[in-house]
Coordinates of C-alpha atoms in Angstrom, one line a residue:
Chain A
M1 CA 85.3 123.4 73.2
E2 CA 82.7 125.5 75.4
T3 CA 82.6 124.9 79.1
S4 CA 79.0 123.9 79.2
E5 CA 79.7 121.3 76.5
L6 CA 82.8 119.8 78.6
E7 CA 80.6 119.8 81.4
Q8 CA 78.1 117.4 79.7
I9 CA 80.7 115.3 78.4
D10 CA 82.3 115.1 81.7
K11 CA 79.2 113.7 83.1
T12 CA 78.8 111.2 80.3
V13 CA 82.4 109.8 80.5
K14 CA 82.1 109.6 84.3
G15 CA 79.1 107.2 83.5
W16 CA 81.1 105.2 81.3
L17 CA 83.9 104.7 83.9
R18 CA 81.3 103.6 86.6
E19 CA 80.0 101.1 84.1
S20 CA 83.5 100.1 83.0
R21 CA 84.7 99.6 86.7
D22 CA 81.7 97.3 87.5
N23 CA 82.3 95.2 84.6
V24 CA 86.0 94.8 85.4
L25 CA 85.2 94.2 89.1
R26 CA 82.6 91.6 87.9
K27 CA 85.1 89.6 86.3
I28 CA 88.1 90.0 88.1
D29 CA 88.2 86.7 89.9
T30 CA 87.5 84.8 86.7
R31 CA 90.3 83.1 84.9
L32 CA 91.9 85.4 82.6
T33 CA 93.0 84.6 79.0
V34 CA 96.4 86.3 78.9
N35 CA 98.6 86.7 75.9
T36 CA 101.9 88.3 75.5
K37 CA 102.3 91.2 72.9
T38 CA 106.0 92.2 72.3
S39 CA 107.8 90.4 75.2
R40 CA 106.8 88.1 78.1
R41 CA 106.3 91.4 80.3
D42 CA 103.9 93.2 77.7
L43 CA 100.6 91.5 78.3
V44 CA 97.0 91.7 77.2
T45 CA 94.0 89.9 78.7
N46 CA 90.6 89.3 77.5
I47 CA 89.3 91.9 79.9
D48 CA 91.6 94.7 78.6
K49 CA 90.0 94.0 75.1
Q50 CA 86.4 93.6 76.3
N51 CA 86.6 96.8 78.2
E52 CA 88.3 98.8 75.2
K53 CA 85.5 97.3 72.9
F54 CA 83.2 98.5 75.5
L55 CA 84.5 102.1 75.6
V56 CA 84.9 102.3 72.0
S57 CA 81.2 101.7 71.5
K58 CA 80.1 104.2 73.9
I59 CA 82.3 106.7 72.3
R60 CA 81.1 105.9 68.8
E61 CA 77.5 106.3 70.0
F62 CA 78.2 109.5 72.0
D63 CA 80.7 111.1 69.3
P64 CA 80.4 109.2 66.0
D65 CA 82.7 112.0 64.0
A66 CA 85.5 111.8 66.4
K67 CA 88.5 109.4 66.1
I68 CA 89.5 107.1 68.7
L69 CA 93.0 105.7 69.6
G70 CA 93.1 102.7 71.8
E71 CA 96.0 100.5 73.2
E72 CA 94.4 97.2 71.9
G73 CA 93.3 98.7 68.5
F74 CA 89.6 98.4 68.4
G75 CA 89.4 102.1 67.6
D76 CA 90.9 104.0 64.6
K77 CA 94.4 104.3 63.0
V78 CA 95.1 107.6 64.3
T79 CA 98.0 109.4 62.5
S80 CA 97.2 113.2 63.0
S81 CA 96.0 115.1 66.0
E82 CA 93.6 116.9 63.8
G83 CA 89.9 116.9 65.0
R84 CA 88.5 115.5 68.0
V85 CA 90.5 112.5 69.2
W86 CA 89.6 110.3 72.2
I87 CA 92.6 108.3 73.6
I88 CA 91.9 105.0 75.9
D89 CA 93.8 102.5 77.9
P90 CA 91.4 99.9 78.9
I91 CA 93.6 98.5 81.7
D92 CA 96.7 100.4 82.2
G93 CA 99.3 98.2 84.2
T94 CA 98.0 94.9 83.0
M95 CA 101.0 93.0 84.5
N96 CA 99.7 94.5 88.0
F97 CA 96.2 93.5 86.7
V98 CA 97.3 90.1 86.0
K99 CA 99.6 89.4 88.9
Q100 CA 98.0 91.5 91.5
R101 CA 94.2 92.2 90.7
N102 CA 95.3 95.5 91.9
H103 CA 97.3 98.7 91.2
F104 CA 96.0 99.2 87.6
A105 CA 93.8 102.1 86.0
I106 CA 91.4 102.7 83.2
M107 CA 92.3 106.1 81.5
I108 CA 90.4 108.2 78.9
A109 CA 91.6 111.5 77.4
L110 CA 90.0 113.9 74.9
Y111 CA 91.8 116.1 72.6
Q112 CA 90.8 118.6 70.1
D113 CA 93.3 119.6 67.5
G114 CA 96.2 118.3 69.6
V115 CA 95.0 120.3 72.5
G116 CA 93.8 118.3 75.6
E117 CA 90.3 118.9 76.8
L118 CA 89.4 116.3 79.4
G119 CA 91.4 113.4 81.1
Y120 CA 90.3 110.7 83.4
I121 CA 92.6 108.3 85.4
L122 CA 90.6 105.7 87.6
D123 CA 92.4 103.5 90.2
V124 CA 89.9 100.8 90.0
I125 CA 90.6 98.9 93.1
G126 CA 91.6 102.1 95.1
N127 CA 88.1 103.6 93.6
R128 CA 89.7 106.9 93.2
L129 CA 89.2 109.0 90.0
L130 CA 91.1 112.0 89.0
S131 CA 89.5 113.9 86.3
G132 CA 89.2 117.2 84.5
G133 CA 90.8 119.6 82.2
P134 CA 91.8 123.2 81.5
K135 CA 88.5 124.7 81.4
L136 CA 87.0 122.5 84.1
G137 CA 90.0 122.2 86.7
V138 CA 91.1 119.0 88.3
F139 CA 89.1 116.9 90.4
D140 CA 90.1 114.0 93.0
N141 CA 87.0 111.9 93.4
G142 CA 85.0 115.0 92.8
Q143 CA 86.6 117.2 95.0
P144 CA 89.0 120.1 93.9
L145 CA 92.7 118.7 93.8
A146 CA 94.6 120.0 96.5
P147 CA 97.3 122.4 95.4
I148 CA 100.7 120.7 94.6
E149 CA 103.8 121.8 96.5
N150 CA 106.6 122.8 94.3
T151 CA 108.9 120.2 95.9
S152 CA 112.5 119.6 94.5
L153 CA 114.0 116.1 93.7
K154 CA 116.0 115.9 96.9
D155 CA 113.1 116.4 99.1
G156 CA 110.9 114.1 97.7
L157 CA 110.2 110.5 96.4
I158 CA 110.0 109.7 92.7
G159 CA 108.0 107.2 90.8
L160 CA 110.5 105.4 88.1
S161 CA 110.0 102.5 85.5
G162 CA 112.0 99.5 86.7
P163 CA 113.7 98.6 83.4
M164 CA 114.9 102.1 83.3
V165 CA 116.5 101.8 86.4
L166 CA 118.1 98.5 85.8
N167 CA 119.4 99.8 82.4
N168 CA 120.4 103.0 84.1
D169 CA 118.9 104.9 81.0
F170 CA 119.3 108.7 81.2
N171 CA 121.1 108.3 84.5
M172 CA 118.5 107.1 86.1
V173 CA 120.4 105.7 89.0
D174 CA 121.7 109.3 89.9
I175 CA 118.1 110.5 89.7
A176 CA 116.9 107.9 92.3
E177 CA 120.0 108.6 94.5
K178 CA 119.5 112.3 94.4
S179 CA 115.8 111.9 95.4
L180 CA 114.6 110.8 98.9
G181 CA 113.8 107.4 97.4
M182 CA 112.4 105.8 94.3
R183 CA 109.2 104.0 94.0
I184 CA 108.2 101.6 91.3
Y185 CA 104.5 100.7 91.1
G186 CA 104.3 99.4 87.5
S187 CA 101.3 101.4 86.3
A188 CA 101.6 104.9 84.8
G189 CA 98.0 105.7 85.8
I190 CA 98.8 104.9 89.5
D191 CA 102.1 106.9 89.2
I192 CA 100.5 109.8 87.7
I193 CA 97.6 109.7 90.3
S194 CA 100.5 109.8 93.1
V195 CA 102.2 112.7 91.6
L196 CA 98.9 114.7 91.2
R197 CA 98.2 113.8 94.8
G198 CA 101.7 115.0 95.9
E199 CA 102.8 111.7 97.0
L200 CA 105.4 111.5 94.4
V201 CA 107.5 114.5 93.1
G202 CA 107.7 113.1 89.7
Y203 CA 107.5 110.2 87.3
I204 CA 109.4 108.9 84.6
S205 CA 108.9 105.9 82.1
Y206 CA 108.7 105.0 78.4
L207 CA 105.1 106.0 77.6
K208 CA 102.8 105.5 74.5
P209 CA 99.7 108.0 74.0
W210 CA 97.3 105.9 75.9
D211 CA 99.6 105.9 78.8
F212 CA 100.1 109.6 79.2
G213 CA 97.0 111.1 77.2
A214 CA 94.9 111.6 80.1
G215 CA 97.7 112.4 82.6
K216 CA 99.3 115.2 80.3
I217 CA 95.9 117.0 80.5
L218 CA 95.6 116.7 84.2
C219 CA 99.1 117.4 85.1
E220 CA 99.3 120.4 82.8
T221 CA 96.2 121.8 84.5
A222 CA 97.5 120.9 87.8
G223 CA 100.6 123.0 87.3
L224 CA 103.0 120.2 86.8
E225 CA 105.5 119.8 83.9
I226 CA 105.3 117.2 81.5
T227 CA 107.9 116.7 78.6
A228 CA 110.0 114.3 77.0
I229 CA 112.9 113.3 79.1
D230 CA 115.3 115.6 77.3
G231 CA 112.8 118.5 78.2
G232 CA 111.5 118.5 74.5
Q233 CA 107.8 119.2 74.1
L234 CA 105.5 115.9 74.1
G235 CA 103.1 115.9 71.4
M236 CA 99.8 113.9 71.6
L237 CA 100.6 111.2 69.6
S238 CA 104.6 110.8 70.9
S239 CA 105.9 107.6 72.0
T240 CA 109.0 108.2 74.3
A241 CA 110.6 108.7 77.4
V242 CA 108.6 110.8 79.6
L243 CA 109.2 113.1 82.6
L244 CA 106.4 114.5 84.5
A245 CA 107.1 116.4 87.8
T246 CA 106.8 119.5 89.7
R247 CA 108.5 122.7 88.2
N248 CA 111.5 122.1 90.8
A249 CA 112.0 118.3 90.3
H250 CA 111.4 118.7 86.6
R251 CA 114.6 121.2 86.5
D252 CA 116.5 118.8 88.8
V253 CA 115.9 115.8 86.7
L254 CA 116.8 117.4 83.4
T255 CA 120.3 118.5 85.0
I256 CA 121.0 114.9 85.9
V257 CA 119.6 113.8 82.7
G258 CA 121.9 116.3 80.6
K259 CA 125.2 115.4 82.5
Chain B
M1 CA 100.8 79.5 124.9
E2 CA 97.4 78.0 124.8
T3 CA 95.0 78.5 121.9
S4 CA 92.3 80.1 124.2
E5 CA 94.9 82.4 125.6
L6 CA 95.9 83.5 122.3
E7 CA 92.7 84.1 121.3
Q8 CA 92.0 86.4 124.0
I9 CA 95.3 88.3 123.5
D10 CA 94.3 88.4 119.9
K11 CA 91.1 90.2 120.9
T12 CA 92.8 92.6 122.9
V13 CA 95.8 93.5 120.3
K14 CA 93.2 94.2 117.7
G15 CA 91.5 96.6 120.0
W16 CA 94.8 98.3 120.5
L17 CA 95.4 98.5 116.9
R18 CA 91.9 100.0 116.1
E19 CA 92.8 102.7 118.8
S20 CA 96.2 103.0 117.5
R21 CA 94.9 103.7 113.9
D22 CA 92.4 106.1 115.1
N23 CA 95.1 108.2 116.9
V24 CA 97.1 108.4 113.9
L25 CA 94.4 109.1 111.4
R26 CA 93.3 111.9 113.6
K27 CA 96.7 113.7 113.6
I28 CA 97.6 112.8 110.1
D29 CA 96.8 116.4 108.6
T30 CA 98.7 118.1 111.3
R31 CA 102.1 119.5 111.0
L32 CA 104.5 116.8 111.5
T33 CA 107.8 117.2 113.7
V34 CA 110.1 115.2 111.6
N35 CA 113.7 114.3 112.8
T36 CA 116.5 112.4 111.0
K37 CA 118.0 109.6 112.8
T38 CA 121.2 107.7 111.0
S39 CA 120.7 109.5 107.7
R40 CA 118.5 112.0 105.7
R41 CA 116.3 108.9 104.6
D42 CA 116.0 107.5 108.0
L43 CA 113.1 109.5 109.8
V44 CA 111.2 109.7 113.0
T45 CA 108.3 111.8 113.7
N46 CA 106.4 112.9 116.7
I47 CA 103.6 110.6 115.8
D48 CA 106.0 107.5 115.6
K49 CA 107.0 108.4 119.3
Q50 CA 103.3 109.0 120.5
N51 CA 102.1 105.8 118.8
E52 CA 105.1 103.9 120.4
K53 CA 104.5 105.3 123.8
F54 CA 100.8 104.3 123.5
L55 CA 101.3 100.8 122.3
V56 CA 104.1 100.3 125.1
S57 CA 101.9 101.6 127.8
K58 CA 98.7 99.2 126.5
I59 CA 101.3 96.2 126.6
R60 CA 102.7 97.2 130.2
E61 CA 99.1 97.2 131.5
F62 CA 98.2 94.0 130.2
D63 CA 101.4 92.0 130.2
P64 CA 103.7 93.6 133.1
D65 CA 106.1 90.7 133.2
A66 CA 107.0 90.7 129.4
K67 CA 109.6 92.5 127.7
I68 CA 109.1 95.3 124.9
L69 CA 111.2 95.9 121.9
G70 CA 110.3 99.0 120.1
E71 CA 111.9 100.9 117.2
E72 CA 111.9 104.2 118.9
G73 CA 113.3 103.0 122.2
F74 CA 110.4 103.4 124.5
G75 CA 110.4 99.8 125.4
D76 CA 113.2 97.7 127.2
K77 CA 116.6 96.8 126.1
V78 CA 116.1 93.3 124.7
T79 CA 119.1 91.3 124.4
S80 CA 117.8 87.8 124.6
S81 CA 114.7 86.1 123.3
E82 CA 113.9 84.5 126.4
G83 CA 110.3 85.0 128.1
R84 CA 107.6 86.6 126.5
V85 CA 108.8 89.7 124.1
W86 CA 106.6 91.9 122.3
I87 CA 108.1 93.8 119.1
I88 CA 106.6 96.8 117.9
D89 CA 106.9 99.3 114.9
P90 CA 104.7 102.1 115.6
I91 CA 105.0 103.4 112.1
D92 CA 106.7 101.2 109.5
G93 CA 107.7 103.1 106.4
T94 CA 108.2 106.5 108.0
M95 CA 109.3 108.3 104.9
N96 CA 106.0 107.3 103.1
F97 CA 104.3 108.5 106.0
V98 CA 105.9 111.9 105.9
K99 CA 106.0 112.2 102.3
Q100 CA 102.7 110.4 101.2
R101 CA 100.5 110.2 104.3
N102 CA 100.0 106.8 102.8
H103 CA 101.6 103.3 102.3
F104 CA 102.8 102.8 106.0
A105 CA 101.8 100.2 108.7
I106 CA 101.9 99.6 112.4
M107 CA 103.3 96.3 113.3
I108 CA 102.9 94.2 116.5
A109 CA 104.6 90.8 117.3
L110 CA 104.4 88.4 120.3
Y111 CA 107.4 85.9 120.7
Q112 CA 107.6 83.4 123.4
D113 CA 111.3 82.1 124.1
G114 CA 112.0 83.1 120.5
V115 CA 109.1 81.3 118.9
G116 CA 106.6 83.5 117.1
E117 CA 103.1 83.4 118.6
L118 CA 101.2 86.3 117.0
G119 CA 102.0 88.9 114.5
Y120 CA 100.0 91.8 113.2
I121 CA 100.4 94.1 110.2
L122 CA 97.9 97.0 109.7
D123 CA 97.9 99.0 106.5
V124 CA 96.4 102.0 108.2
I125 CA 95.4 104.1 105.0
G126 CA 94.1 100.7 103.2
N127 CA 92.5 99.7 106.4
R128 CA 93.7 96.3 105.9
L129 CA 94.8 93.9 108.9
L130 CA 96.9 90.9 108.5
S131 CA 97.0 89.0 111.7
G132 CA 97.4 85.4 113.1
G133 CA 100.0 82.9 114.3
P134 CA 100.8 79.1 114.2
K135 CA 98.0 78.2 116.5
L136 CA 95.3 80.5 115.1
G137 CA 96.2 80.8 111.4
V138 CA 96.7 83.8 109.3
F139 CA 93.9 86.2 108.7
D140 CA 93.2 89.1 106.2
N141 CA 90.9 91.6 107.7
G142 CA 89.3 88.8 109.6
Q143 CA 88.9 86.3 106.8
P144 CA 91.1 83.3 106.5
L145 CA 94.0 84.3 104.1
A146 CA 93.5 82.8 100.6
P147 CA 96.0 80.0 100.0
I148 CA 99.3 81.5 98.3
E149 CA 100.4 79.9 95.0
N150 CA 104.2 78.6 95.0
T151 CA 105.1 80.8 92.1
S152 CA 108.6 80.9 90.9
L153 CA 110.8 84.1 90.5
K154 CA 110.5 84.1 86.8
D155 CA 106.4 84.0 87.0
G156 CA 105.9 86.8 89.7
L157 CA 106.7 90.5 90.8
I158 CA 109.0 90.9 93.4
G159 CA 109.3 93.6 96.0
L160 CA 112.9 95.2 96.5
S161 CA 114.7 97.8 98.6
G162 CA 115.5 100.8 96.4
P163 CA 119.1 101.2 98.0
M164 CA 119.7 97.4 97.3
V165 CA 118.9 97.5 93.7
L166 CA 120.6 100.8 93.3
N167 CA 123.8 99.2 94.8
N168 CA 123.3 96.1 93.4
D169 CA 123.9 94.2 96.5
F170 CA 123.5 90.4 96.5
N171 CA 123.2 90.6 92.7
M172 CA 119.6 92.5 93.2
V173 CA 119.9 93.5 89.4
D174 CA 119.9 90.1 88.2
I175 CA 117.0 89.1 90.6
A176 CA 115.0 91.9 89.3
E177 CA 115.6 90.8 85.7
K178 CA 114.8 87.2 86.3
S179 CA 111.3 88.4 87.6
L180 CA 108.4 89.5 85.7
G181 CA 109.2 93.0 87.1
M182 CA 110.4 94.7 90.4
R183 CA 108.2 96.7 92.7
I184 CA 109.5 99.4 95.3
Y185 CA 106.7 100.3 97.8
G186 CA 108.9 101.6 100.7
S187 CA 107.5 100.0 103.7
A188 CA 108.2 96.5 104.9
G189 CA 104.8 96.1 106.4
I190 CA 103.1 97.0 102.8
D191 CA 105.5 94.6 100.9
I192 CA 104.8 91.8 103.3
I193 CA 101.1 92.3 103.3
S194 CA 101.5 92.1 99.3
V195 CA 103.5 88.8 99.6
L196 CA 100.8 87.4 101.8
R197 CA 98.1 88.3 99.5
G198 CA 99.9 86.8 96.5
E199 CA 100.6 90.3 94.8
L200 CA 104.2 89.6 94.8
V201 CA 106.3 86.4 95.0
G202 CA 108.9 87.9 97.5
Y203 CA 110.4 90.8 99.2
I204 CA 114.0 91.6 99.9
S205 CA 115.5 94.2 102.2
Y206 CA 117.5 95.0 105.0
L207 CA 115.5 94.7 108.1
K208 CA 115.4 95.1 111.8
P209 CA 113.6 93.0 114.2
W210 CA 110.5 95.6 114.4
D211 CA 110.5 95.4 110.5
F212 CA 110.2 91.7 110.2
G213 CA 109.0 90.4 113.7
A214 CA 105.4 90.1 112.9
G215 CA 105.9 89.2 109.3
K216 CA 108.2 86.2 110.3
I217 CA 105.3 84.9 112.2
L218 CA 102.5 85.5 109.4
C219 CA 104.8 84.2 106.6
E220 CA 106.1 81.1 108.3
T221 CA 102.3 80.3 109.2
A222 CA 101.3 80.9 105.7
G223 CA 104.0 78.4 104.1
L224 CA 106.2 81.0 102.8
E225 CA 110.2 81.0 103.6
I226 CA 111.7 83.6 105.4
T227 CA 115.6 83.7 106.0
A228 CA 118.8 85.6 105.7
I229 CA 119.6 86.6 102.1
D230 CA 122.0 83.8 102.2
G231 CA 119.4 81.2 103.4
G232 CA 120.5 81.3 106.8
Q233 CA 118.2 81.2 110.0
L234 CA 116.7 84.5 110.7
G235 CA 116.8 84.8 114.7
M236 CA 114.1 87.1 116.5
L237 CA 116.8 89.7 117.1
S238 CA 118.6 89.5 113.7
S239 CA 119.3 92.7 112.0
T240 CA 120.3 91.8 108.6
A241 CA 119.2 91.4 104.7
V242 CA 116.0 89.5 104.5
L243 CA 114.3 87.4 102.1
L244 CA 110.8 86.2 102.2
A245 CA 109.1 84.4 99.6
T246 CA 107.2 81.4 98.2
R247 CA 109.2 78.2 98.3
N248 CA 109.9 78.3 94.7
A249 CA 111.0 82.0 94.4
H250 CA 113.0 81.9 97.8
R251 CA 115.0 78.9 95.8
D252 CA 115.1 81.0 92.5
V253 CA 116.8 83.9 94.6
L254 CA 119.2 82.0 96.7
T255 CA 120.5 80.8 93.4
I256 CA 121.3 84.1 91.9
V257 CA 122.6 85.4 95.4
G258 CA 125.0 82.4 95.6
K259 CA 126.5 83.3 91.9

């Protein structure tokens, strides 16, 4: 896609996000309808659903020929990365949303034939938007993102998934011990913002396309590595343990995972 | 101490905190001088020291007869809880401060003969101050703190210390698994604010008097339980594993610790 076209889309998506954030904030103090999905820790609320419907309707109107992959299923059944695909997570970190009314994100990504074009991660309460893509660059609330130092694992804090630590999946305990400390924030979006801003040297979690779709585009544009936990390529429709990190921390983690 | 006197002190301390925050923010983008203390994860910076000196000088001027217990040692050697004792942590979460320039707190507590009178926890970047004590009540940025639901462990998120999880101290893995999820934020002040605001049902970590001094006063006033991890009383000068939580989550954690 052309840069001028992407700039136009960028402006439009930012408008949806502002409206979407306003909608969520307007309802945040109302009683939520909370349902469990695959387990007592996998939640969906009426606001997740309303927000996905809102975003799907905006995308349909703006880009009727595209496919939409949404966490809550109001988009299309997407089985191929061909064409233009929008990926949306209406509330990332739903547990945080339900229990904290804080530390959750709205995420949108646009891929063309499997190649990332635009990514958006909005920290709703912090009111911080990370946005951009390979042709536009990465922006932090509209300002060019500060360069990210290529810090190694032993010199940085790492964001991890709580369950992966408790199960010691992929030697996660060793990874945490090698670092200066682990942090557990409970939202891929919030964790990925922290890595992009240099607050964490990396992040590891089991993720679905809507969890990493925007982050993959922003991380790759910002010079971070993002792969499966074994170093394998991460396709747009993958569902796997994901490692995103500075180049040095990525190499350090792969060494420990491979032990 | 009389309520009117405490109100006067409260106004004064809030002024120190505003000035202290301004000082820290003014220097936050300068190159820090970082030194390790007991380990590579136990840090102190020039700003910790400057801020402690600043607060000690303010307290000395305001309350020359009191003793001062400061993390960085610019106060007095305090071995008894007699009289008026100020406890200060100039930067709580120094690792976060150094690596993230975010998620750290300034904390001040005032005890009289071992009884908490006033506590202050300031999230510097979030610009959120939790303040108050038994005679004034607890305030969240100047507004009365919202009532805290008495949520049980299985229905809430719990804040833990990373090292305690990795070592499975006191069955920490079981505690995390019983909850809806663990969160690791890396700063006692930030964690205690989260518990006071109902975002976490509890927090567990090894703590020193400057880590829990203010939090103990605020938590007790807000109806939370705060004890040693075995349920034992937490004295003002204790240095131990601390558990603070809603009454129900406190009982749930003690059951698991005692297994």
